[in-house]
Amino acid sequence: MSGPLAVRDVAGRIARDIPDGAYVNLGIGLPTLVADCVGEDKEVVYHSENGILGMGPAPAPGEEDPELINAGKQPVTLLPGGAFFHHTDAFLMMRGGHVDVTVLGAFQVSETGDLANWATDDATHPPAVGGAMDLAVGAKRVLVLTTHTTRSGEPKLLPRCTYPLTAAGVVDRVYTDLAVLDVTDSGFLVREMVAGLTREDLQGRTAAQLAFADDVAVLEPGQRE
Amino acid sequence: MSGPLAVRDVAGRIARDIPDGAYVNLGIGLPTLVADCVGEDKEVVYHSENGILGMGPAPAPGEEDPELINAGKQPVTLLPGGAFFHHTDAFLMMRGGHVDVTVLGAFQVSETGDLANWATDDATHPPAVGGAMDLAVGAKRVLVLTTHTTRSGEPKLLPRCTYPLTAAGVVDRVYTDLAVLDVTDSGFLVREMVAGLTREDLQGRTAAQLAFADDVAVLEPGQRE
Amino acid sequence: MIDKRVGSLADAVAGIEDGATVLVGGFGASGVPVELVHALLDQGTTDLTVVTNNAGSGETDVAALLRERRVRKIVCSYPRSAGSVWFEERWRAGEVELELVPQGTLSERMRAAAAGLGGFFTPTGADTRLAEGKEVRVIDGRRHVFEEPLPGDVALVRAARADRWGNLVYRTAARNFGPTMAAAAALTVVQVDEFVELGELDPEAIVTPGIFVDRVVRVGTA
Amino acid sequence: MIDKRVGSLADAVAGIEDGATVLVGGFGASGVPVELVHALLDQGTTDLTVVTNNAGSGETDVAALLRERRVRKIVCSYPRSAGSVWFEERWRAGEVELELVPQGTLSERMRAAAAGLGGFFTPTGADTRLAEGKEVRVIDGRRHVFEEPLPGDVALVRAARADRWGNLVYRTAARNFGPTMAAAAALTVVQVDEFVELGELDPEAIVTPGIFVDRVVRVGTA
């Protein structure tokens, strides 16, 4: 087995790092895949910026409540123990360090943990930021789920972001289709790599300088736990 | 009929100025007398700093709920339509201009509407401020209930307060046992006086310079409306 | 006698003036006071500053205000969605001003207005383009941006039930911006699905106490 | 599996360290977590900074902490009441430091800590003795005081009911400082009258979501 992981496999890898009992906010889009991969042996409370704790899975077709949606505006459900609250309280939780883990997508991540995930240089569409900045500055642990490079092969892990920042110095760990990397005081530290990839290959697809842990593990295709 | 009014009569006079439908916060102590004097033709919603809207009268003996108290720590009741909320929201209401009228006691009021009602020069007791400052700066209309002079005859209406301020420039109207006075841009303006008192008498018991309305009315002993 | 119930949508929005800053509740399609916004549209009110999380979608509510050129400025966090065609068209043509605010800051700025505060320092947005021109202060070793209160002349809110005092409860995630906006405006107008008798709402569970509410109107549900 | 319930008052306060800043709920005698404070007393924890609206009365809770000389400093709004004998005694002797804070500012400072804000400007206290030494700024023509966030190492809170996730509801005006303090501390410990099953509390009516709560202990009611 070798080569880049499918995004669902990366989500599965992230799921392994979500602790039992954690309060978790998953960013819009691909990060929501993580919830599908967290094993049933763990009880995780999902937070949504629009005032929900204890979000459950998508409702059965025909059971949707148009008011009960997640941050991505998709219908969700509420688990027993869940609660509703208003937006200002939802962001108090996010900004105030009450969310244990957030998983966010990224256009770029810098070696100092800067995150760029809300805007590119595209001026033809209006800018939109949503709750990304609040989550990025506030969550206790910020995990990034992204491809290692853009579709056209441009590196996303950089010495400095070139796109507008979401927040500076906030990313703790990056999970790509090729590797798991911690953001440390001395830059990116590779913890895991997919099988069949050399360190030189990985560095070649990364604009930032990489360091490698003593015990780099094989990044296994994710599985439902 | 003449001479100073009893405090209950002053409270009755204030009650006449509480509009139907008003949200009202009554300060600790004598101001709470006002609620007893508001006529039943008016529906007034009483707010308490400890998180109550729609406070009703004191409970019957034996019916007290030790948790359901007002700002003065006296047992109260809740009317239909009343609501409980937390302290921060209670003060959001007070500071944010949501309370229409507050009635506060005073040690001193200045001709510019400064209020001193929380501390004297007594250094033998610890200082205590409670919610007085928030109410004074935040209520839409600040009414003061006080005697015109101290027990020893010292004036309480002054060019400038000598006691520590609760807030500057906040008092709208003062109701004393001798007169009703508006705080205007040019100082105290007497609106009503008790019968049998001359303007000179009133000025003699007031350190601030008084102006008199064209139509100074007789301050009638308060009655239950 | 307090009775904040009004009999029609037209009465509910009566007196809202051209040039007003209007806080419009809702997140995506959840909790949007659609009928109130349409009543404002029908009334002809224009030159509005609209504060709302998204910038409308399709042809209804805020999108309709934009289509009909009633909006001078939008203050929001996320004006880009699949159906935000009218916002994009007006924005591209330079016909509507956009003030982009991080979502938590948007909500917190309205709360600051509701609470009578003069502003606050937040770490959100520090070191970003959205902090440009704003005061930055290092507090406890971290960069913070100063944000000003954001009051509304009017708030349009959707709730589930109200009594004649204007006490409100909401339904699931439709609560979103409602409680904060209701508290942050000089005139708060609420559409509800149902009126209940005074005393029917549990005092422990009232989400927006009537002190924040000026008018409530019942809108028939399908 | 999340289960924040602990079996004893001793377990509830275990690990609270000397020198901690402890937020203690309650207003007068309403909503005071008496048994938790006594457990802290029994545990011997000392050199505390106590943040609480009043400074205790009689011989129980905060008054007992003061009597036993466990309190280095009190941050409160109203330390003077008929029974605040121990506070007055310790204060007169210079044995306890007092930081007097207007009540709304006290609550708002804790909320700012809960919300991850760096501080705020408030008109409350401007032009008064309590603004001395503080930054003053004129905003919108009005003088405001800058106030800093006030976080707790620990919050001790009393609520009515909790489930195993730590979701809380309160009873009448005993709610007071509870929700704000619960959100403002690194470790939040709650005493309740009753445990309920997960899902039993109405999600529309939960006042303190469990995200703010670390430990809940049931205390027998008379």
PDB file of C-alpha atoms in Angstrom, chain B residues 4-165:
ATOM      1  CA  PRO B   4     -42.578  68.027  54.848  1.00  0.00           C
ATOM      2  CA  LEU B   5     -44.084  64.919  53.358  1.00  0.00           C
ATOM      3  CA  ALA B   6     -43.637  61.499  54.887  1.00  0.00           C
ATOM      4  CA  VAL B   7     -41.395  59.268  52.803  1.00  0.00           C
ATOM      5  CA  ARG B   8     -44.338  57.106  51.805  1.00  0.00           C
ATOM      6  CA  ASP B   9     -46.010  60.195  50.415  1.00  0.00           C
ATOM      7  CA  VAL B  10     -42.938  61.040  48.404  1.00  0.00           C
ATOM      8  CA  ALA B  11     -42.924  57.470  47.090  1.00  0.00           C
ATOM      9  CA  GLY B  12     -46.560  57.971  46.140  1.00  0.00           C
ATOM     10  CA  ARG B  13     -45.641  61.119  44.260  1.00  0.00           C
ATOM     11  CA  ILE B  14     -42.941  59.249  42.338  1.00  0.00           C
ATOM     12  CA  ALA B  15     -45.407  56.486  41.523  1.00  0.00           C
ATOM     13  CA  ARG B  16     -47.507  59.003  39.630  1.00  0.00           C
ATOM     14  CA  ASP B  17     -44.551  59.597  37.302  1.00  0.00           C
ATOM     15  CA  ILE B  18     -44.032  55.913  36.486  1.00  0.00           C
ATOM     16  CA  PRO B  19     -45.662  55.378  33.079  1.00  0.00           C
ATOM     17  CA  ASP B  20     -47.882  52.441  32.306  1.00  0.00           C
ATOM     18  CA  GLY B  21     -45.843  49.684  30.719  1.00  0.00           C
ATOM     19  CA  ALA B  22     -42.512  50.875  32.107  1.00  0.00           C
ATOM     20  CA  TYR B  23     -39.602  48.611  33.020  1.00  0.00           C
ATOM     21  CA  VAL B  24     -38.549  49.839  36.427  1.00  0.00           C
ATOM     22  CA  ASN B  25     -35.713  49.082  38.806  1.00  0.00           C
ATOM     23  CA  LEU B  26     -36.174  50.304  42.367  1.00  0.00           C
ATOM     24  CA  GLY B  27     -33.061  50.779  44.448  1.00  0.00           C
ATOM     25  CA  ILE B  28     -32.547  49.022  47.738  1.00  0.00           C
ATOM     26  CA  GLY B  29     -34.438  50.396  50.734  1.00  0.00           C
ATOM     27  CA  LEU B  30     -36.894  53.286  50.570  1.00  0.00           C
ATOM     28  CA  PRO B  31     -37.262  53.313  46.769  1.00  0.00           C
ATOM     29  CA  THR B  32     -39.004  49.936  46.987  1.00  0.00           C
ATOM     30  CA  LEU B  33     -41.917  51.812  48.604  1.00  0.00           C
ATOM     31  CA  VAL B  34     -42.737  53.182  45.175  1.00  0.00           C
ATOM     32  CA  ALA B  35     -44.016  49.799  43.987  1.00  0.00           C
ATOM     33  CA  ASP B  36     -46.644  49.806  46.706  1.00  0.00           C
ATOM     34  CA  CYS B  37     -47.950  53.125  45.452  1.00  0.00           C
ATOM     35  CA  VAL B  38     -48.258  52.412  41.741  1.00  0.00           C
ATOM     36  CA  GLY B  39     -51.922  52.102  40.873  1.00  0.00           C
ATOM     37  CA  GLU B  40     -53.410  48.911  39.567  1.00  0.00           C
ATOM     38  CA  ASP B  41     -54.440  50.689  36.393  1.00  0.00           C
ATOM     39  CA  LYS B  42     -50.803  50.570  35.367  1.00  0.00           C
ATOM     40  CA  GLU B  43     -48.878  47.466  34.366  1.00  0.00           C
ATOM     41  CA  VAL B  44     -45.276  47.997  35.413  1.00  0.00           C
ATOM     42  CA  VAL B  45     -42.542  45.375  35.066  1.00  0.00           C
ATOM     43  CA  TYR B  46     -40.066  45.424  37.931  1.00  0.00           C
ATOM     44  CA  HIS B  47     -36.498  44.406  37.243  1.00  0.00           C
ATOM     45  CA  SER B  48     -34.052  43.120  39.812  1.00  0.00           C
ATOM     46  CA  GLU B  49     -30.288  43.082  39.346  1.00  0.00           C
ATOM     47  CA  ASN B  50     -30.103  39.461  40.430  1.00  0.00           C
ATOM     48  CA  GLY B  51     -31.869  38.294  37.306  1.00  0.00           C
ATOM     49  CA  ILE B  52     -35.586  38.888  37.574  1.00  0.00           C
ATOM     50  CA  LEU B  53     -38.121  40.684  35.439  1.00  0.00           C
ATOM     51  CA  GLY B  54     -41.734  40.774  36.558  1.00  0.00           C
ATOM     52  CA  MET B  55     -41.187  40.823  40.308  1.00  0.00           C
ATOM     53  CA  GLY B  56     -44.372  40.749  42.277  1.00  0.00           C
ATOM     54  CA  PRO B  57     -45.094  41.771  45.852  1.00  0.00           C
ATOM     55  CA  ALA B  58     -43.716  40.132  48.947  1.00  0.00           C
ATOM     56  CA  PRO B  59     -45.021  36.604  49.480  1.00  0.00           C
ATOM     57  CA  ALA B  60     -47.457  35.767  52.204  1.00  0.00           C
ATOM     58  CA  PRO B  61     -45.791  34.705  55.458  1.00  0.00           C
ATOM     59  CA  GLY B  62     -44.673  31.114  55.174  1.00  0.00           C
ATOM     60  CA  GLU B  63     -44.661  31.261  51.396  1.00  0.00           C
ATOM     61  CA  GLU B  64     -41.148  32.695  51.090  1.00  0.00           C
ATOM     62  CA  ASP B  65     -38.698  31.078  48.673  1.00  0.00           C
ATOM     63  CA  PRO B  66     -35.224  31.769  50.097  1.00  0.00           C
ATOM     64  CA  GLU B  67     -33.738  31.822  46.583  1.00  0.00           C
ATOM     65  CA  LEU B  68     -36.308  34.239  45.170  1.00  0.00           C
ATOM     66  CA  ILE B  69     -35.190  37.561  46.579  1.00  0.00           C
ATOM     67  CA  ASN B  70     -34.792  41.108  45.372  1.00  0.00           C
ATOM     68  CA  ALA B  71     -31.677  43.261  45.314  1.00  0.00           C
ATOM     69  CA  GLY B  72     -32.230  44.079  48.970  1.00  0.00           C
ATOM     70  CA  LYS B  73     -32.294  40.328  49.730  1.00  0.00           C
ATOM     71  CA  GLN B  74     -35.989  40.422  50.704  1.00  0.00           C
ATOM     72  CA  PRO B  75     -38.283  37.604  49.554  1.00  0.00           C
ATOM     73  CA  VAL B  76     -40.363  38.473  46.504  1.00  0.00           C
ATOM     74  CA  THR B  77     -42.655  36.709  44.067  1.00  0.00           C
ATOM     75  CA  LEU B  78     -42.776  36.392  40.306  1.00  0.00           C
ATOM     76  CA  LEU B  79     -45.775  37.547  38.286  1.00  0.00           C
ATOM     77  CA  PRO B  80     -47.119  35.695  35.262  1.00  0.00           C
ATOM     78  CA  GLY B  81     -44.965  36.862  32.368  1.00  0.00           C
ATOM     79  CA  GLY B  82     -41.928  37.192  34.582  1.00  0.00           C
ATOM     80  CA  ALA B  83     -38.576  35.690  33.632  1.00  0.00           C
ATOM     81  CA  PHE B  84     -35.323  34.638  35.220  1.00  0.00           C
ATOM     82  CA  PHE B  85     -31.915  35.274  33.643  1.00  0.00           C
ATOM     83  CA  HIS B  86     -28.336  35.435  34.791  1.00  0.00           C
ATOM     84  CA  HIS B  87     -26.539  38.314  36.415  1.00  0.00           C
ATOM     85  CA  THR B  88     -24.600  39.372  33.342  1.00  0.00           C
ATOM     86  CA  ASP B  89     -27.808  39.679  31.357  1.00  0.00           C
ATOM     87  CA  ALA B  90     -29.449  41.529  34.241  1.00  0.00           C
ATOM     88  CA  PHE B  91     -26.698  44.125  34.113  1.00  0.00           C
ATOM     89  CA  LEU B  92     -26.732  44.208  30.327  1.00  0.00           C
ATOM     90  CA  MET B  93     -30.307  45.410  30.761  1.00  0.00           C
ATOM     91  CA  MET B  94     -29.298  48.002  33.336  1.00  0.00           C
ATOM     92  CA  ARG B  95     -26.167  49.344  31.662  1.00  0.00           C
ATOM     93  CA  GLY B  96     -27.554  49.065  28.172  1.00  0.00           C
ATOM     94  CA  GLY B  97     -30.441  51.463  28.588  1.00  0.00           C
ATOM     95  CA  HIS B  98     -33.194  48.869  28.675  1.00  0.00           C
ATOM     96  CA  VAL B  99     -34.567  49.899  32.062  1.00  0.00           C
ATOM     97  CA  ASP B 100     -36.914  52.840  31.557  1.00  0.00           C
ATOM     98  CA  VAL B 101     -36.884  54.231  35.056  1.00  0.00           C
ATOM     99  CA  THR B 102     -34.829  53.718  38.158  1.00  0.00           C
ATOM    100  CA  VAL B 103     -35.535  55.211  41.554  1.00  0.00           C
ATOM    101  CA  LEU B 104     -32.497  55.565  43.768  1.00  0.00           C
ATOM    102  CA  GLY B 105     -31.723  56.962  47.158  1.00  0.00           C
ATOM    103  CA  ALA B 106     -29.035  59.607  47.539  1.00  0.00           C
ATOM    104  CA  PHE B 107     -26.662  61.110  50.032  1.00  0.00           C
ATOM    105  CA  GLN B 108     -26.150  64.057  47.712  1.00  0.00           C
ATOM    106  CA  VAL B 109     -27.172  65.266  44.268  1.00  0.00           C
ATOM    107  CA  SER B 110     -25.405  68.056  42.425  1.00  0.00           C
ATOM    108  CA  GLU B 111     -26.969  70.687  40.205  1.00  0.00           C
ATOM    109  CA  THR B 112     -25.343  68.962  37.219  1.00  0.00           C
ATOM    110  CA  GLY B 113     -27.019  65.678  38.041  1.00  0.00           C
ATOM    111  CA  ASP B 114     -24.099  64.016  39.759  1.00  0.00           C
ATOM    112  CA  LEU B 115     -25.228  61.358  42.201  1.00  0.00           C
ATOM    113  CA  ALA B 116     -23.508  60.315  45.416  1.00  0.00           C
ATOM    114  CA  ASN B 117     -25.277  57.400  47.022  1.00  0.00           C
ATOM    115  CA  TRP B 118     -22.778  54.673  47.793  1.00  0.00           C
ATOM    116  CA  ALA B 119     -20.070  55.972  50.091  1.00  0.00           C
ATOM    117  CA  THR B 120     -19.473  58.601  52.684  1.00  0.00           C
ATOM    118  CA  ASP B 121     -16.258  59.510  54.365  1.00  0.00           C
ATOM    119  CA  ASP B 122     -16.781  56.793  56.914  1.00  0.00           C
ATOM    120  CA  ALA B 123     -13.604  54.719  56.755  1.00  0.00           C
ATOM    121  CA  THR B 124     -14.557  52.414  59.602  1.00  0.00           C
ATOM    122  CA  HIS B 125     -16.806  50.298  57.428  1.00  0.00           C
ATOM    123  CA  PRO B 126     -15.688  48.615  54.236  1.00  0.00           C
ATOM    124  CA  PRO B 127     -16.904  50.282  51.060  1.00  0.00           C
ATOM    125  CA  ALA B 128     -19.733  48.598  49.168  1.00  0.00           C
ATOM    126  CA  VAL B 129     -21.123  49.650  45.825  1.00  0.00           C
ATOM    127  CA  GLY B 130     -23.366  46.864  44.524  1.00  0.00           C
ATOM    128  CA  GLY B 131     -25.239  47.709  41.341  1.00  0.00           C
ATOM    129  CA  ALA B 132     -25.773  51.404  41.979  1.00  0.00           C
ATOM    130  CA  MET B 133     -23.233  52.643  39.447  1.00  0.00           C
ATOM    131  CA  ASP B 134     -24.551  50.447  36.641  1.00  0.00           C
ATOM    132  CA  LEU B 135     -28.125  51.571  37.246  1.00  0.00           C
ATOM    133  CA  ALA B 136     -27.170  55.211  37.500  1.00  0.00           C
ATOM    134  CA  VAL B 137     -25.285  55.257  34.200  1.00  0.00           C
ATOM    135  CA  GLY B 138     -27.642  52.975  32.341  1.00  0.00           C
ATOM    136  CA  ALA B 139     -31.276  53.624  33.169  1.00  0.00           C
ATOM    137  CA  LYS B 140     -33.114  55.819  30.697  1.00  0.00           C
ATOM    138  CA  ARG B 141     -34.483  57.969  33.491  1.00  0.00           C
ATOM    139  CA  VAL B 142     -32.896  58.310  36.918  1.00  0.00           C
ATOM    140  CA  LEU B 143     -35.185  59.515  39.678  1.00  0.00           C
ATOM    141  CA  VAL B 144     -33.932  60.222  43.178  1.00  0.00           C
ATOM    142  CA  LEU B 145     -35.937  59.781  46.353  1.00  0.00           C
ATOM    143  CA  THR B 146     -34.379  61.557  49.302  1.00  0.00           C
ATOM    144  CA  THR B 147     -34.982  63.901  52.143  1.00  0.00           C
ATOM    145  CA  HIS B 148     -34.211  67.470  51.229  1.00  0.00           C
ATOM    146  CA  THR B 149     -31.616  67.736  53.971  1.00  0.00           C
ATOM    147  CA  THR B 150     -29.798  65.346  56.271  1.00  0.00           C
ATOM    148  CA  ARG B 151     -31.171  64.649  59.718  1.00  0.00           C
ATOM    149  CA  SER B 152     -28.913  67.337  61.078  1.00  0.00           C
ATOM    150  CA  GLY B 153     -30.181  69.793  58.497  1.00  0.00           C
ATOM    151  CA  GLU B 154     -27.293  69.743  56.071  1.00  0.00           C
ATOM    152  CA  PRO B 155     -28.372  70.293  52.447  1.00  0.00           C
ATOM    153  CA  LYS B 156     -28.223  67.309  50.108  1.00  0.00           C
ATOM    154  CA  LEU B 157     -28.732  69.290  46.910  1.00  0.00           C
ATOM    155  CA  LEU B 158     -25.410  70.907  46.213  1.00  0.00           C
ATOM    156  CA  PRO B 159     -23.446  72.760  43.561  1.00  0.00           C
ATOM    157  CA  ARG B 160     -21.035  69.822  43.667  1.00  0.00           C
ATOM    158  CA  CYS B 161     -21.149  66.590  45.631  1.00  0.00           C
ATOM    159  CA  THR B 162     -18.594  66.254  48.374  1.00  0.00           C
ATOM    160  CA  TYR B 163     -19.095  62.528  48.843  1.00  0.00           C
ATOM    161  CA  PRO B 164     -17.677  60.027  46.338  1.00  0.00           C
ATOM    162  CA  LEU B 165     -19.705  59.970  43.141  1.00  0.00           C
TER     163      LEU B 165
END
